[in-house]
Short mmCIF file of C-alpha atoms and ligand atoms in Angstrom, two decimals:
data_model
loop_
_atom_site.label_atom_id
_atom_site.label_comp_id
_atom_site.label_asym_id
_atom_site.label_seq_id
_atom_site.Cartn_x
_atom_site.Cartn_y
_atom_site.Cartn_z
CA MET A 1 -87.38 112.90 -152.94
CA MET A 2 -91.03 112.83 -152.06
CA VAL A 3 -91.57 112.80 -148.15
CA VAL A 4 -94.51 110.81 -147.21
CA LYS A 5 -96.01 111.73 -143.90
CA MET A 6 -96.49 109.02 -141.61
CA LYS A 7 -100.36 108.44 -140.95
CA LYS A 8 -101.97 107.52 -137.42
CA ILE A 9 -103.29 104.06 -137.20
CA TYR A 10 -105.71 103.59 -134.38
CA GLN A 11 -105.59 100.24 -132.48
CA SER A 12 -109.34 98.74 -131.65
CA PRO A 13 -108.43 95.12 -130.99
CA LEU A 14 -110.89 92.23 -132.04
CA PRO A 15 -110.22 88.62 -130.56
CA TYR A 16 -111.37 86.80 -133.74
CA TYR A 17 -107.86 85.65 -135.17
CA ASP A 18 -105.67 82.64 -134.86
CA GLU A 19 -102.14 81.86 -135.03
CA ARG A 20 -100.40 82.48 -138.59
CA LEU A 21 -98.65 79.03 -140.11
CA HIS A 22 -97.93 80.67 -143.13
CA ASP A 23 -95.73 83.80 -144.06
CA ILE A 24 -97.57 86.79 -145.32
CA CYS A 25 -97.78 87.03 -149.23
CA ALA A 26 -101.09 88.67 -150.29
CA LEU A 27 -103.30 91.60 -149.62
CA VAL A 28 -107.01 90.98 -149.77
CA LEU A 29 -108.98 94.19 -150.35
CA HIS A 30 -112.66 94.36 -149.20
CA CYS A 31 -115.35 97.03 -148.66
CA SER A 32 -118.25 97.36 -146.33
CA THR A 33 -121.11 99.66 -145.99
CA HIS A 34 -120.16 100.81 -142.64
CA ASP A 35 -117.83 103.47 -141.26
CA ALA A 36 -114.76 102.57 -139.67
CA ASP A 37 -115.77 102.63 -135.73
CA GLU A 38 -119.25 101.21 -136.73
CA MET A 39 -117.39 98.28 -138.82
CA VAL A 40 -115.48 97.21 -135.80
CA GLU A 41 -118.70 96.55 -134.01
CA VAL A 42 -120.12 94.92 -136.69
CA LEU A 43 -117.27 92.59 -137.09
CA ARG A 44 -117.51 91.89 -133.24
CA GLU A 45 -121.15 90.86 -133.67
CA LYS A 46 -120.50 88.59 -136.49
CA GLN A 47 -117.18 87.44 -134.67
CA LEU A 48 -115.05 88.08 -137.99
CA SER A 49 -112.14 90.51 -138.02
CA SER A 50 -109.76 92.29 -140.70
CA HIS A 51 -106.31 93.49 -140.01
CA TYR A 52 -107.22 96.82 -141.10
CA ILE A 53 -110.24 99.25 -141.54
CA ILE A 54 -110.18 102.43 -143.56
CA GLY A 55 -113.17 104.74 -142.93
CA LEU A 56 -114.94 107.25 -145.27
CA ASP A 57 -112.41 110.24 -144.01
CA GLY A 58 -109.39 107.75 -144.57
CA LYS A 59 -109.24 107.11 -140.72
CA ILE A 60 -107.02 103.86 -140.27
CA ILE A 61 -108.06 101.23 -137.30
CA GLN A 62 -106.12 97.95 -136.75
CA PRO A 63 -108.43 95.27 -135.21
CA VAL A 64 -105.75 92.63 -135.52
CA ASP A 65 -102.05 92.38 -135.50
CA ASP A 66 -100.47 91.65 -138.91
CA ALA A 67 -98.66 88.51 -137.38
CA LYS A 68 -102.03 86.78 -136.81
CA ARG A 69 -104.54 85.03 -138.85
CA ALA A 70 -107.62 87.34 -139.29
CA TRP A 71 -110.95 86.08 -140.33
CA HIS A 72 -111.90 88.02 -143.34
CA ALA A 73 -111.74 86.07 -146.60
CA GLY A 74 -113.53 82.75 -145.88
CA VAL A 75 -113.79 80.05 -148.56
CA SER A 76 -111.44 81.27 -151.08
CA ARG A 77 -108.53 80.74 -153.64
CA TRP A 78 -105.92 82.44 -155.40
CA ARG A 79 -103.32 80.84 -157.71
CA GLU A 80 -101.82 78.09 -155.62
CA MET A 81 -103.32 79.42 -152.05
CA ASP A 82 -106.20 77.96 -150.91
CA ASN A 83 -107.96 79.73 -148.09
CA LEU A 84 -106.54 83.26 -148.35
CA ASN A 85 -106.78 84.00 -144.47
CA HIS A 86 -103.55 81.88 -144.18
CA TYR A 87 -101.50 83.95 -146.44
CA SER A 88 -103.02 87.62 -146.43
CA ILE A 89 -103.69 90.75 -144.86
CA GLY A 90 -107.36 91.87 -144.98
CA ILE A 91 -108.15 95.36 -145.35
CA GLU A 92 -111.96 96.80 -145.36
CA ILE A 93 -112.73 100.08 -147.04
CA SER A 94 -115.89 101.84 -146.02
CA SER A 95 -118.22 102.36 -148.71
CA PRO A 96 -121.75 102.97 -148.32
CA SER A 97 -122.78 101.79 -151.92
CA MET A 98 -120.58 98.59 -151.79
CA GLY A 99 -118.35 99.96 -154.50
CA GLN A 100 -120.91 100.98 -156.84
CA GLU A 101 -120.08 104.76 -156.47
CA SER A 102 -116.60 106.44 -156.51
CA TYR A 103 -114.42 105.92 -153.33
CA ARG A 104 -113.26 109.07 -151.75
CA ASP A 105 -109.71 110.49 -152.31
CA ALA A 106 -108.85 110.36 -148.45
CA GLN A 107 -109.59 106.76 -148.58
CA ILE A 108 -107.51 105.94 -151.31
CA CYS A 109 -104.66 108.05 -150.44
CA ASN A 110 -104.46 106.21 -146.70
CA LEU A 111 -105.03 103.07 -148.71
CA ILE A 112 -102.32 103.29 -150.98
CA TRP A 113 -99.90 104.52 -148.05
CA LEU A 114 -100.86 101.67 -146.12
CA CYS A 115 -100.58 98.89 -148.83
CA ARG A 116 -97.04 100.34 -149.96
CA ARG A 117 -95.78 100.06 -146.43
CA LEU A 118 -97.30 96.47 -146.03
CA ILE A 119 -95.99 95.43 -149.55
CA ARG A 120 -92.37 96.72 -148.67
CA LYS A 121 -92.31 95.19 -145.10
CA TYR A 122 -93.83 91.59 -146.20
CA ARG A 123 -92.34 91.61 -149.85
CA ILE A 124 -95.85 90.97 -151.31
CA PRO A 125 -95.64 90.17 -155.10
CA PRO A 126 -98.07 92.26 -157.08
CA VAL A 127 -99.89 89.37 -158.65
CA ASN A 128 -101.20 88.68 -155.19
CA VAL A 129 -102.86 92.24 -154.49
CA VAL A 130 -106.53 91.03 -155.05
CA ALA A 131 -110.14 91.79 -154.39
CA HIS A 132 -112.27 89.70 -152.24
CA SER A 133 -114.24 89.14 -155.40
CA ASP A 134 -110.98 87.68 -157.22
CA VAL A 135 -110.77 85.02 -154.45
CA ALA A 136 -114.38 84.09 -153.76
CA PRO A 137 -116.01 84.83 -157.04
CA GLN A 138 -119.13 82.97 -156.51
CA ARG A 139 -119.37 84.50 -153.13
CA LYS A 140 -118.25 88.31 -152.90
CA PRO A 141 -118.81 91.28 -155.26
CA ASP A 142 -116.40 93.63 -153.18
CA PRO A 143 -114.69 96.29 -153.32
CA GLY A 144 -116.84 96.77 -156.43
CA LEU A 145 -116.81 98.00 -159.78
CA MET A 146 -115.88 101.51 -158.85
CA PHE A 147 -112.50 100.20 -156.84
CA PRO A 148 -109.61 102.38 -158.75
CA TRP A 149 -107.31 99.32 -159.46
CA GLN A 150 -105.73 101.22 -162.27
CA TYR A 151 -104.74 103.99 -160.07
CA LEU A 152 -103.49 101.71 -157.32
CA ALA A 153 -101.38 99.81 -159.73
CA ASP A 154 -99.97 103.06 -161.17
CA SER A 155 -99.06 103.95 -157.45
CA GLY A 156 -97.25 100.69 -156.94
CA VAL A 157 -100.04 98.73 -155.64
CA GLY A 158 -101.01 95.64 -157.65
CA LEU A 159 -100.91 95.09 -161.27
CA TRP A 160 -102.73 96.68 -164.63
CA TYR A 161 -102.38 95.42 -167.80
CA ASP A 162 -100.91 97.05 -170.92
CA LEU A 163 -102.86 96.09 -174.09
CA SER A 164 -99.90 95.88 -176.53
CA ASP A 165 -98.99 92.79 -174.65
CA ALA A 166 -101.88 90.92 -176.13
CA LYS A 167 -100.20 90.06 -179.19
CA LYS A 168 -97.37 88.04 -177.18
CA VAL A 169 -99.97 85.69 -176.04
CA SER A 170 -101.03 82.85 -178.45
CA GLU A 171 -103.57 81.23 -176.04
CA ASP A 172 -107.08 82.27 -176.56
CA ASP A 173 -109.10 79.99 -174.21
CA PRO A 174 -110.60 82.47 -171.62
CA ALA A 175 -110.30 79.42 -169.09
CA LYS A 176 -106.87 78.93 -169.41
CA LEU A 177 -106.01 82.80 -169.51
CA LEU A 178 -107.94 83.26 -166.10
CA SER A 179 -106.30 80.33 -164.45
CA VAL A 180 -102.79 81.78 -165.37
CA ILE A 181 -103.94 85.22 -163.74
CA GLY A 182 -104.79 83.34 -160.73
CA TYR A 183 -108.51 82.76 -160.58
CA ASN A 184 -110.21 79.53 -159.53
CA ILE A 185 -111.82 78.48 -162.70
CA GLU A 186 -114.02 75.69 -161.27
CA ASN A 187 -117.06 78.20 -162.10
CA ILE A 188 -116.05 79.81 -165.18
CA SER A 189 -119.02 82.04 -165.22
CA ALA A 190 -118.12 83.61 -161.78
CA ALA A 191 -114.53 83.75 -162.49
CA SER A 192 -115.20 85.51 -165.80
CA TYR A 193 -117.43 88.11 -164.07
CA ALA A 194 -114.94 88.79 -161.35
CA PHE A 195 -112.20 89.26 -163.70
CA CYS A 196 -114.49 91.99 -165.40
CA ARG A 197 -115.32 93.53 -162.17
CA HIS A 198 -111.70 94.00 -161.69
CA PHE A 199 -110.25 94.85 -165.29
CA LEU A 200 -113.48 95.55 -167.48
CA PRO A 201 -115.68 97.29 -164.85
CA GLN A 202 -117.45 98.90 -167.72
CA LEU A 203 -119.22 95.57 -168.48
CA VAL A 204 -120.46 95.01 -165.18
CA GLU A 205 -123.80 96.29 -164.24
CA LYS A 206 -124.05 99.02 -161.65
CA CYS A 207 -126.47 98.05 -158.91
CA SER A 208 -127.92 100.39 -156.14
CA ASP A 209 -129.99 97.39 -154.20
CA ILE A 210 -126.94 96.32 -152.24
CA LYS A 211 -129.00 93.53 -150.68
CA TRP A 212 -129.77 92.25 -154.48
CA LEU A 213 -125.89 92.92 -155.29
CA LEU A 214 -125.00 90.44 -152.21
CA ASP A 215 -127.68 87.75 -153.35
CA ASN A 216 -126.63 87.77 -156.96
CA VAL A 217 -122.87 88.18 -157.31
CA TYR A 218 -122.73 87.03 -160.87
CA PRO A 219 -124.91 85.97 -163.58
CA SER A 220 -125.04 82.15 -163.68
CA ASP A 221 -124.78 82.04 -167.31
CA TYR A 222 -122.11 84.79 -167.80
CA VAL A 223 -119.83 84.24 -170.83
CA PHE A 224 -116.75 86.18 -171.18
CA PRO A 225 -117.08 88.57 -173.99
CA LEU A 226 -114.40 87.59 -176.75
CA GLN A 227 -114.35 90.92 -178.00
CA TYR A 228 -112.41 91.70 -175.10
CA ILE A 229 -109.89 88.68 -175.21
CA ASN A 230 -107.07 90.93 -175.68
CA VAL A 231 -107.64 92.50 -172.29
CA LEU A 232 -107.53 89.03 -170.91
CA LYS A 233 -104.37 88.05 -172.82
CA ALA A 234 -102.78 91.30 -171.83
CA CYS A 235 -103.46 90.57 -168.14
CA ALA A 236 -102.40 86.79 -168.47
CA TYR A 237 -99.10 88.28 -169.98
CA LYS A 238 -98.49 90.69 -167.27
CA TYR A 239 -99.46 88.03 -164.35
CA SER A 240 -97.33 85.32 -165.87
CA LEU A 241 -94.31 87.51 -166.55
CA LEU A 242 -94.40 88.61 -162.88
CA LYS A 243 -95.02 85.14 -161.23
CA ASN A 244 -91.30 84.77 -160.46
CA THR A 245 -91.73 87.41 -158.02
CA LYS A 246 -94.06 84.50 -156.29
CA MET A 247 -94.81 83.56 -152.97
CA ARG A 248 -91.99 83.30 -150.53
CA SER A 249 -91.15 79.88 -149.19
CA ILE A 250 -93.95 78.63 -146.87
CA ARG A 251 -93.04 77.40 -143.85
CA SER A 252 -94.54 73.83 -143.06
CA LYS A 253 -97.53 73.37 -140.98
CA LYS A 254 -96.93 72.75 -137.29
ZN1 ZN B 301 -114.99 91.40 -148.49
#
């Protein structure tokens, strides 16, 4: 059996959180241009927070306890969850390019270790391991087109598609397929582009101007390219198949 070495988690508390009223059932992955320690200070200035931060060398910092509701996702939606802060653990990963260049091996290795630990502990279903851009497609581009989603899925974190599943799906309306996966389709251009960022990054334009990227998260006239509909179908199949591992019962609000 492979022995995975325990990693050190540094504590650097931030006071920006509140009480959780719901069980944890999602992981939201972010990126930030700052390295880990600097990121804590940036969050402090903005009066925001995150449960974990992973630095450029893989250093893991925990500013907020899992049991508390950190402030990382903002206005967001995924599947039946409105405002992901209620349901999720937020992880920020340092990326000076905002995910436009490759992440470092040490970061991804420690991220996978951390995610697997959280997934096991809280029984987080793979359909709920998401990007900030998946849950806030109109507002957020992180963790960016170079984030290695397929590698993570192969390592037991989240889901990837198997193209051969496409033929099992008769639905061919992109909006319906995106909705089955979990996207909020109120803005179909934004949802389509977020899907591509995650599953078809070769269709997403690389951008070295970070300010521009943050101000122009998606092309407002974006239409899902129908020659890739099979990727969308294969994803919808995988996500609907596994939806029975769905959210655990949610405690009623106090
Ligand atoms: Zn984010």
